[in-house]
Coordinates of C-alpha atoms in Angstrom, one line a residue:
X1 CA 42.4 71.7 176.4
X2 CA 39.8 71.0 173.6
X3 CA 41.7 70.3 170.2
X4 CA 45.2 69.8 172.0
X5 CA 47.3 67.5 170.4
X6 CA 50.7 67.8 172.1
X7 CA 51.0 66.4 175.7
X8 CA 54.3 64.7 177.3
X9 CA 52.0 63.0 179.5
X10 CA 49.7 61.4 177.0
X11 CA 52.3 58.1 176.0
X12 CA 53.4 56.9 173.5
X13 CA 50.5 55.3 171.2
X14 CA 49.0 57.7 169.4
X15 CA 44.7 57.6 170.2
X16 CA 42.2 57.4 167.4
X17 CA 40.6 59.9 169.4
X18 CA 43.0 62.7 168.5
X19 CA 43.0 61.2 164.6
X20 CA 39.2 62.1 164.2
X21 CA 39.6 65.0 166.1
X22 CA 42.4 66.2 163.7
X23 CA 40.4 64.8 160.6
X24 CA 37.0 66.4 161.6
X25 CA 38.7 70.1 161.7
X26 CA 38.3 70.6 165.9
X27 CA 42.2 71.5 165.5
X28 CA 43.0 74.1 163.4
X29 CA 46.7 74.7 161.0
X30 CA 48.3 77.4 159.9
X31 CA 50.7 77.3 157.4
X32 CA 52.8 79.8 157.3
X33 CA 54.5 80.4 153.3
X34 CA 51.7 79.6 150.4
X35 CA 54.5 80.0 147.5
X36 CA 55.5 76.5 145.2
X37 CA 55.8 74.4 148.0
X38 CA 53.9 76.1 150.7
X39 CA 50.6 76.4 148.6
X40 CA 50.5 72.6 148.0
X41 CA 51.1 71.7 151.1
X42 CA 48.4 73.9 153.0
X43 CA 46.1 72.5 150.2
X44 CA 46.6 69.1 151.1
X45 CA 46.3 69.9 154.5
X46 CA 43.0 71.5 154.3
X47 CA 41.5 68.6 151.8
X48 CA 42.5 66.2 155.2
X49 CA 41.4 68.1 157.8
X50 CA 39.0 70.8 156.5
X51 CA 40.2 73.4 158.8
X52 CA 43.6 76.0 157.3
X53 CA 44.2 79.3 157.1
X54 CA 47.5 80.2 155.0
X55 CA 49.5 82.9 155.8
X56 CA 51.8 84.9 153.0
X57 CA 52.7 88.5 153.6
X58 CA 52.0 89.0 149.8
X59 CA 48.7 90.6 149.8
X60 CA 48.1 89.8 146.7
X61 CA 49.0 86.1 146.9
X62 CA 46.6 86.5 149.6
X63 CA 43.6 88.1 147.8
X64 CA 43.8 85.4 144.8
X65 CA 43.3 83.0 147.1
X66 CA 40.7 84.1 148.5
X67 CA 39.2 84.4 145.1
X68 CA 39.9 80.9 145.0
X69 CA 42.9 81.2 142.2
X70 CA 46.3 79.8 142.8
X71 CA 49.0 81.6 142.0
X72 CA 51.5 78.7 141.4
X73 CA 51.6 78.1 137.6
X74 CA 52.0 74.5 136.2
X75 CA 51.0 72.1 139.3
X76 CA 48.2 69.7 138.1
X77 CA 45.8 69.7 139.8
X78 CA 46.0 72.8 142.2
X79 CA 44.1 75.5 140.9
X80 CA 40.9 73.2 140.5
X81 CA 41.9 71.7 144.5
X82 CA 42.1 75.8 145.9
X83 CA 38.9 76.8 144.1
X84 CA 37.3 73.6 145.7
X85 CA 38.7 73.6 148.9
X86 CA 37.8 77.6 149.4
X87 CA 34.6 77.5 148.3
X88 CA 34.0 74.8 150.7
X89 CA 35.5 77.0 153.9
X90 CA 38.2 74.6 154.1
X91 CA 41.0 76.9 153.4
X92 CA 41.2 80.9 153.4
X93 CA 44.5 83.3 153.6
X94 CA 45.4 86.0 155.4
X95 CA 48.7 88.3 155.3
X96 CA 49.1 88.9 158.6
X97 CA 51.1 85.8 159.9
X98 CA 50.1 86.4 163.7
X99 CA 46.5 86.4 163.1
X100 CA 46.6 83.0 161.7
X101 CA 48.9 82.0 164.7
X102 CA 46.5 82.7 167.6
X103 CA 43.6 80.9 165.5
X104 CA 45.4 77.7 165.0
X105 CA 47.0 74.3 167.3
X106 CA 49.2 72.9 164.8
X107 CA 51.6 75.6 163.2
X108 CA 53.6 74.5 159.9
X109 CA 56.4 76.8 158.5
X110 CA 57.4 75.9 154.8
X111 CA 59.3 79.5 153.4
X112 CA 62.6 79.3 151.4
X113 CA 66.3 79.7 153.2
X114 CA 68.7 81.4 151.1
X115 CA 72.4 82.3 151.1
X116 CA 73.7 85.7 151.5
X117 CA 76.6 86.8 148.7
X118 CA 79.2 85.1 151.1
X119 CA 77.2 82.1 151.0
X120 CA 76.3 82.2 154.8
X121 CA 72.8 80.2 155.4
X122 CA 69.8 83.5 155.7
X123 CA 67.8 82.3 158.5
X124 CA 66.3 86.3 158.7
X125 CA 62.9 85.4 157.3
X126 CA 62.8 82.0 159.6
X127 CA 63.5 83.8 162.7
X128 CA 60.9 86.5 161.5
X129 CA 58.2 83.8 161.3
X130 CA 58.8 82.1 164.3
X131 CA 58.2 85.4 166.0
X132 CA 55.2 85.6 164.4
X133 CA 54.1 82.3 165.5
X134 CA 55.4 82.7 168.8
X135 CA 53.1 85.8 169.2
X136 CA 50.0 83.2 169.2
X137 CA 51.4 80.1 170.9
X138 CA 49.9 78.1 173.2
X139 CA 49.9 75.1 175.5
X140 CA 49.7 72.2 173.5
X141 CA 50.6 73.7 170.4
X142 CA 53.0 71.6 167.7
X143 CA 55.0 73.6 165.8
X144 CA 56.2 72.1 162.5
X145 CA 59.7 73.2 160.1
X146 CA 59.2 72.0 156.8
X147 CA 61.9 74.7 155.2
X148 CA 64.9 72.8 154.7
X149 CA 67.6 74.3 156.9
X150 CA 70.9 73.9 158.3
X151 CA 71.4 70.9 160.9
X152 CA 70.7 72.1 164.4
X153 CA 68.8 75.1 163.5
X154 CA 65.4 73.6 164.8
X155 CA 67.2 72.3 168.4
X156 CA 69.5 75.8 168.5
X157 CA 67.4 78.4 167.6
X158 CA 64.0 77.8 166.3
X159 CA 63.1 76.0 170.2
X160 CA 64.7 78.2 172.6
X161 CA 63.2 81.4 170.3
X162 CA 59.5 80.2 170.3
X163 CA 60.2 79.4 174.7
X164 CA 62.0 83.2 174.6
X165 CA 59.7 84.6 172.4
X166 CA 56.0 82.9 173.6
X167 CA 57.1 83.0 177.8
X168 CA 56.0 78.9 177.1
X169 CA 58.7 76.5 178.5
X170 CA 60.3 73.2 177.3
X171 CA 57.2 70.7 177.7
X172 CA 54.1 72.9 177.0
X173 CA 54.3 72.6 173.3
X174 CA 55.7 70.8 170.7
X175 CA 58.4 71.2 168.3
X176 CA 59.0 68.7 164.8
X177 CA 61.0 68.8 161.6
X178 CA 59.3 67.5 158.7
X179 CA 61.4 68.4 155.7
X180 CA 59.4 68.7 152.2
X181 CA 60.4 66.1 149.6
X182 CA 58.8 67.6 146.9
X183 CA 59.4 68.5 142.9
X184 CA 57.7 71.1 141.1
X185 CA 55.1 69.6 138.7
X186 CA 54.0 67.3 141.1
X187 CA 54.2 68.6 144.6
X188 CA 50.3 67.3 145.2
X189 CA 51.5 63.6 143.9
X190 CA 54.9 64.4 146.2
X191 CA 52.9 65.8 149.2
X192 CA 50.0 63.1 149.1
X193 CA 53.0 60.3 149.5
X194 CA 55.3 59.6 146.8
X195 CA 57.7 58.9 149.4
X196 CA 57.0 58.3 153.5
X197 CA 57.3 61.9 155.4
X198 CA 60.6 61.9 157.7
X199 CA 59.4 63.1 161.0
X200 CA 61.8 64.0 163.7
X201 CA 60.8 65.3 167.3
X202 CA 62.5 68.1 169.6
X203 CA 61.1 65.0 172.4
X204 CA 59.5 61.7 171.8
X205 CA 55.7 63.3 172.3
X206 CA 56.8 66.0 169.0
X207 CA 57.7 63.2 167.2
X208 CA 55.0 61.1 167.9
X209 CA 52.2 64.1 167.1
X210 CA 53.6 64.6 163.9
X211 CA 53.6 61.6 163.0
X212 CA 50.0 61.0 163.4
X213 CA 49.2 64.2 161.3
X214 CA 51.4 63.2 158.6
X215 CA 50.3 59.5 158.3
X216 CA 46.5 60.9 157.5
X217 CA 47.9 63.0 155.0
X218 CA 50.6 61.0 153.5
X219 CA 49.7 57.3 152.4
X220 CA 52.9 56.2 152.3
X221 CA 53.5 56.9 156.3
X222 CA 56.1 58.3 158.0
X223 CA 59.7 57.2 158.9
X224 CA 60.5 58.8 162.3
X225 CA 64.3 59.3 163.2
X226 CA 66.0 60.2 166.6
X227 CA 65.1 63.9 166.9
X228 CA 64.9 67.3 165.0
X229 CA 69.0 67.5 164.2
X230 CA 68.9 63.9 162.4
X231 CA 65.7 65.0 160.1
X232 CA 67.5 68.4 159.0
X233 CA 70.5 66.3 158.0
X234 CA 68.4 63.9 156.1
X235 CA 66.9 66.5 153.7
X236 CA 70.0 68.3 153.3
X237 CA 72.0 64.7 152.6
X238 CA 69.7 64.2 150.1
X239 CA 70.7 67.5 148.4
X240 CA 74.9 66.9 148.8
X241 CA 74.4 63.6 147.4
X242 CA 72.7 64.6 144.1
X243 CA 75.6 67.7 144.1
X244 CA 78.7 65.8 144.6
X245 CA 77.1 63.3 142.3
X246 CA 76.6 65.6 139.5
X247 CA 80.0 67.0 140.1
X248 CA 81.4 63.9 139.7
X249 CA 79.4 63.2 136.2
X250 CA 80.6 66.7 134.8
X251 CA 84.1 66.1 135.9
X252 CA 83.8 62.8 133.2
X253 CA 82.4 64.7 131.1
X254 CA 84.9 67.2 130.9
X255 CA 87.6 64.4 130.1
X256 CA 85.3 63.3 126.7
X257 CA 87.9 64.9 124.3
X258 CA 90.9 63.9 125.8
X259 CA 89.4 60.3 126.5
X260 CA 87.8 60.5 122.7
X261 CA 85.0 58.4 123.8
X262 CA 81.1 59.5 124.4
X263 CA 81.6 60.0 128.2
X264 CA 77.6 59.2 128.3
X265 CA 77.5 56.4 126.7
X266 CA 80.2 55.0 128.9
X267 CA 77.9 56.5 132.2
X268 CA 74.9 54.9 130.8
X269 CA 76.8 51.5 130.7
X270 CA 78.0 51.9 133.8
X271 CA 75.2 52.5 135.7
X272 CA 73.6 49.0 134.5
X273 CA 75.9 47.5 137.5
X274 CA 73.6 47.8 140.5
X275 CA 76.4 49.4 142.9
X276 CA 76.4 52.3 140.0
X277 CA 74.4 55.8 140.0
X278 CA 75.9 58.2 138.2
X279 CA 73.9 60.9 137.2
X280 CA 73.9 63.2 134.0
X281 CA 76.7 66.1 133.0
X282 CA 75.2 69.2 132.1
X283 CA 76.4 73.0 131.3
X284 CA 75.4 73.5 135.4
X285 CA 73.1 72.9 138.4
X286 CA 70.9 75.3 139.7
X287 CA 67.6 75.7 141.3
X288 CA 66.7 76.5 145.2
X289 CA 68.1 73.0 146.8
X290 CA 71.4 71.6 145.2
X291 CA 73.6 74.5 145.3
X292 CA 72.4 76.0 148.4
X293 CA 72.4 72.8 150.6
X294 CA 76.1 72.2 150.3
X295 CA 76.8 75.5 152.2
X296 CA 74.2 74.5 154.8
X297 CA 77.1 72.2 156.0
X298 CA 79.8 74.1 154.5
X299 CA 79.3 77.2 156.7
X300 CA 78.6 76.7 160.8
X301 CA 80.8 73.8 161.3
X302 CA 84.2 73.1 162.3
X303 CA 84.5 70.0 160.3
X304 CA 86.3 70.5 156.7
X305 CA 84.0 69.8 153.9
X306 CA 86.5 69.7 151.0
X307 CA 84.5 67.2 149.1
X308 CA 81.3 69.5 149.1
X309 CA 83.2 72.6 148.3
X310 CA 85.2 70.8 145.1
X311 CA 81.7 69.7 144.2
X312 CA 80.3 72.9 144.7
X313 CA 83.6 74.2 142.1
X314 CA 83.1 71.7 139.8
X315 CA 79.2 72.4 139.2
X316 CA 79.8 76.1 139.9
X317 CA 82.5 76.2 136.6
X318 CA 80.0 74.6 134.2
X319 CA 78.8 77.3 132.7
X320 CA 82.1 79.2 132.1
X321 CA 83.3 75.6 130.3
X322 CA 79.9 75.4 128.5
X323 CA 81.1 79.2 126.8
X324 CA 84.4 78.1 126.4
X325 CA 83.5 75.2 124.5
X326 CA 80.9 77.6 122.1
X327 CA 84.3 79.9 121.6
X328 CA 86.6 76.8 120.5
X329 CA 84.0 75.6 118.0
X330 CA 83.4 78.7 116.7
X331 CA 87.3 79.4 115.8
X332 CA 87.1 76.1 114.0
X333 CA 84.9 77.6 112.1
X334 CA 86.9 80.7 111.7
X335 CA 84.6 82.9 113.7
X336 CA 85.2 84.6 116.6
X337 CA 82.9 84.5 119.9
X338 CA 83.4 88.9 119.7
X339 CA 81.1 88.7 116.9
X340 CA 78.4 86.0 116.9
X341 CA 74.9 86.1 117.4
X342 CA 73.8 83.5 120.2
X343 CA 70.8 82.1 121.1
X344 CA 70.6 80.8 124.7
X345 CA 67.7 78.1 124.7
X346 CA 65.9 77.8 128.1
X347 CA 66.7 79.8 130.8
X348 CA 64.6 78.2 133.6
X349 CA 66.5 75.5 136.2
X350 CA 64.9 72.6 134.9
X351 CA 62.7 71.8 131.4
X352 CA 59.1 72.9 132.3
X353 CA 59.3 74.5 135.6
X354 CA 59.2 78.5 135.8
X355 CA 61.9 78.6 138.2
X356 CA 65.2 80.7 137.4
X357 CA 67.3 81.1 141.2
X358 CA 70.8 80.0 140.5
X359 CA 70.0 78.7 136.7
X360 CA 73.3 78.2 134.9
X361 CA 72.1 80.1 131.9
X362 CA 72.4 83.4 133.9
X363 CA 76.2 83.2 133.9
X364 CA 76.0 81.9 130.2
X365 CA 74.3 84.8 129.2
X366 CA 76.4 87.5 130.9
X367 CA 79.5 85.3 130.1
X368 CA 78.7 85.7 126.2
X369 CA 77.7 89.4 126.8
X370 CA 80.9 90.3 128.1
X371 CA 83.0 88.3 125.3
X372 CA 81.0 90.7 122.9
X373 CA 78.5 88.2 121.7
X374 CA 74.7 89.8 120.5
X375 CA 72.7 87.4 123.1
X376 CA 69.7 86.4 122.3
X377 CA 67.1 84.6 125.2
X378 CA 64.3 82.3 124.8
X379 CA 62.1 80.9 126.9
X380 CA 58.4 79.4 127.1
X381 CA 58.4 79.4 130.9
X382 CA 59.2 83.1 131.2
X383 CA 57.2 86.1 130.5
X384 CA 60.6 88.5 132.6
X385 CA 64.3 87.5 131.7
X386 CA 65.7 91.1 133.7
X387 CA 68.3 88.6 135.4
X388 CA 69.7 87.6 132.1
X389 CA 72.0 89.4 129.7
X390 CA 70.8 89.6 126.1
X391 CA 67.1 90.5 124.4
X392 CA 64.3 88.3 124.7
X393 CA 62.7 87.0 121.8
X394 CA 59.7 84.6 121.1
X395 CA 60.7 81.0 119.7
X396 CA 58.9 81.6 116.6
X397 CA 61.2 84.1 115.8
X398 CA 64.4 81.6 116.1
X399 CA 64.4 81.0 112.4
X400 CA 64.5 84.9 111.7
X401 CA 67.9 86.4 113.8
X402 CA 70.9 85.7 111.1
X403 CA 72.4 83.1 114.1
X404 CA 76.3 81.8 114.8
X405 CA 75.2 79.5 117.4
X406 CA 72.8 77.9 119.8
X407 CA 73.4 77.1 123.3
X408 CA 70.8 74.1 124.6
X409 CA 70.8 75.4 128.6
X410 CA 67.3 74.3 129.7
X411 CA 66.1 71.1 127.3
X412 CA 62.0 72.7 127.5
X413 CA 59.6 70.3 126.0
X414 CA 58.9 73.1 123.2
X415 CA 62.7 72.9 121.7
X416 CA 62.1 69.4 120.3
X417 CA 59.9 71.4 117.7
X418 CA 62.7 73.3 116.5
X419 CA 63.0 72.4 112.6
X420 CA 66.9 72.4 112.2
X421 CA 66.6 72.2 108.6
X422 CA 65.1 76.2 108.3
X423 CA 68.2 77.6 109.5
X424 CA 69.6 79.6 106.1
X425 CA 73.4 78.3 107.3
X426 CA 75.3 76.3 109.4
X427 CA 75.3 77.1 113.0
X428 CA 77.4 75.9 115.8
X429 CA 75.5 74.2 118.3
X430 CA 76.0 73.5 122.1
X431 CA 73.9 71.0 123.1
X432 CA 74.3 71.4 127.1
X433 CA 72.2 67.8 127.9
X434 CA 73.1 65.7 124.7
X435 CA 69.0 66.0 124.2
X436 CA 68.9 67.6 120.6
X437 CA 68.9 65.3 116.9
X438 CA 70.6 67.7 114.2
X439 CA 71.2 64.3 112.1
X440 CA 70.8 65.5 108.7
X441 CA 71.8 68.9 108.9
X442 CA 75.3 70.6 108.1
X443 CA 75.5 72.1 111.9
X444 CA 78.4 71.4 114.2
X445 CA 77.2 70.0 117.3
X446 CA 78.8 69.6 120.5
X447 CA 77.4 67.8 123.2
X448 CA 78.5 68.3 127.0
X449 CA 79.4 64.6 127.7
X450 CA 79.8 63.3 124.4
X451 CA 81.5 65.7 122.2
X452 CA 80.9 65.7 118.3
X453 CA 79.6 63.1 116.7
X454 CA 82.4 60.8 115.6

């Protein structure tokens, strides 16, 4: 079949013959999701092989492309790559996901998987896709995961439902997971190969086909492991260890008092033995990855996870310790929590990204708002806070609220222009990263990790 890629019978050296092919744009990709991650990545795709179309069932998402405009704020480098790589017929949307799966051979799925309120793994929208993709399927198709999901999910329901789903059997197409290892603010860097792309197979002739797409677009290579199970695990591992390891640096941090010693300073010491990686307390860990992959191992096995659920705690109680810690300094000051005015700085998961799923300042916020504080939100990044309790205001306007305190959620590049001297009195200060220099000043500071200054 012209432009085939997958073929059991082919071997097991991959042919320069299908390399040019795929280069040259003789086998078409869809890529199915064209939000943060999935808009980078079908770039990147199209400047290798000058022949995607994107699918997103957001019209307008759709219609901006088109236009040649990303969507995707604060990635360098992407809006200038889209406008290129459209007006050069390289890469077009549409927002019907089964029209771009009968036009394409190789068939990438990068959409988010999120947790219901009982913190159950939503494969809903995955499912939903596959159908779609299904719908255009054909012999010697490859079908790619990039969405992080639970172990398994590729082997025990994404296969069997694209055979079910298609009338294809085991053998006439293929089936990889390739997790995305990639950071807002520099998915292109991250996609192009800050690290090797982890390539795992449903059958030796899926792995190998990925990997041969992958190692044109990634410089780095690929690392390929046993089979589609093993690379679900290793993107989720990656995700326990950075929340158990967290957990483990706020649990030290939470002993700075009793200890009377700048729990920091002693982490930072620490860490200079090479068999040492703690990371950094904070007042919580959110985002889309860290506090959803625990649960992706949490939920669906037999096996107990008690280390990943006291993680999970730890983390999870943060933000209530972060408000707790406000309230104590504030009755050393004589003043009660009830009536303070707060100002919540950054609201966003991490400094300089837009995103705000599971950010720690949203049970700040509503955990001062229901202790009777007046809560007061700023934020560069964000132009809607709806999710937040308290009233938005612009950081100009910092200087100009009559403020108890400051709670430092999100450390945003803009904060460090703060002048701490134009504050008409003393304010207590929560500095949730240790990031913020009030030397000089008459403000009461504590730091999440290292207390007040002694």
């Amino acid at each position: 079949m012209p432009g085939q890629l997958y073929d059991p019978a082919h071997g097991d050296r991959p042919t320069e013959e299908q390399r040019r092919a795929f280069r040259s744009g003789e086998i078409p990709v869809a890529v199915y999701g064209l939000g943060k991650m999935g808009l980078p990545l079908a770039s990147v795709y199209a400047e290798t092989c000058g022949n995607v179309i994107g699918a997103d069932i957001d019209e307008d998402v759709v219609a901006g492309i088109n236009d040649g405009e990303s969507h995707i704020k604060r990635e360098p480098g992407l809006d200038e790559l889209v406008a290129e790589l459209v007006g050069e017929g390289a890469f077009r949307a549409v927002a019907e996901p089964s029209e771009a799966a009968r036009e394409a051979t190789v068939h990438v799925i990068i959409i988010p998987t999120l947790l219901t309120d009982d913190h159950v793994p939503d494969l809903s929208i995955l499912r939903s896709v596959v159908d779609d993709v299904a719908s255009g399927l054909s012999p010697g198709d490859l079908v790619v995961v990039e969405s992080t999901v639970p172990p398994r999910t590729c082997s025990e329901m994404v296969y069997p439902r694209l055979q079910r789903e298609s009338g294809l059997t085991a053998g006439e197409f293929g089936l990889a997971f390739c997790p995305e290892r990639t950071a807002s603010g520099r998915a292109l860097e991250d996609i192009r190969g800050a690290y090797p792309k982890v390539v795992g197979g449903i059958d030796a002739e899926s792995t190998r086909v990925a990997g041969l797409i992958y190692e044109e677009i990634n410089e780095r290579g690929t690392i390929p492991v046993s089979d589609t199970t093993t690379a679900e695990a290793v993107k989720v591992f990656e995700g326990v260890y950075r929340d158990v390891n967290i957990a483990l640096a706020n649990e030290l941090a939470r002993m700075t008092d009793e200890l009377e010693i700048d729990v920091r300073e002693a982490i930072e010491v620490a860490n200079t033995q090479p068999y040492c990686d703690i990371h950094d307390p904070g007042p919580g860990v959110g985002g889309h990855c860290i506090p959803y992959y625990p649960y992706f191992l949490i939920e669906g096995l037999e096996t107990r996870n008690r280390l990943l659920r006291t993680a999970r705690e730890i983390n999870d109680e943060m933000p209530a310790f972060t408000v707790r810690k406000l309230a104590e300094e504030l009755a050393s000051e004589g003043k009660n929590v009830a009536d303070a005015r707060v100002a919540v700085l950054g609201l966003t998961y991490r400094p300089g990204v837009e995103e705000t799923r599971a950010s720690p300042a949203i049970p700040i916020t509503h955990r001062l708002a229901d202790l009777g504080a007046d809560v007061l939100t700023i934020d560069p990044m964000l132009d809607n806070t709806g999710e937040f309790a308290g009233e938005q205001v612009p950081l100009e306007t910092l200087y100009d609220h009559d403020l108890d305190a400051v709670v430092l959620v999100t450390p945003h590049d803009e904060f460090d222009a703060i002048d701490w001297t134009a504050f008409e009195r003393p304010l207590v200060v929560i500095d949730g990263h240790a990031t913020l220099d009030l030397a000089g000043t008459d403000h009461r500071r504590y730091a999440i990790g290292t207390g007040r200054p002694r």
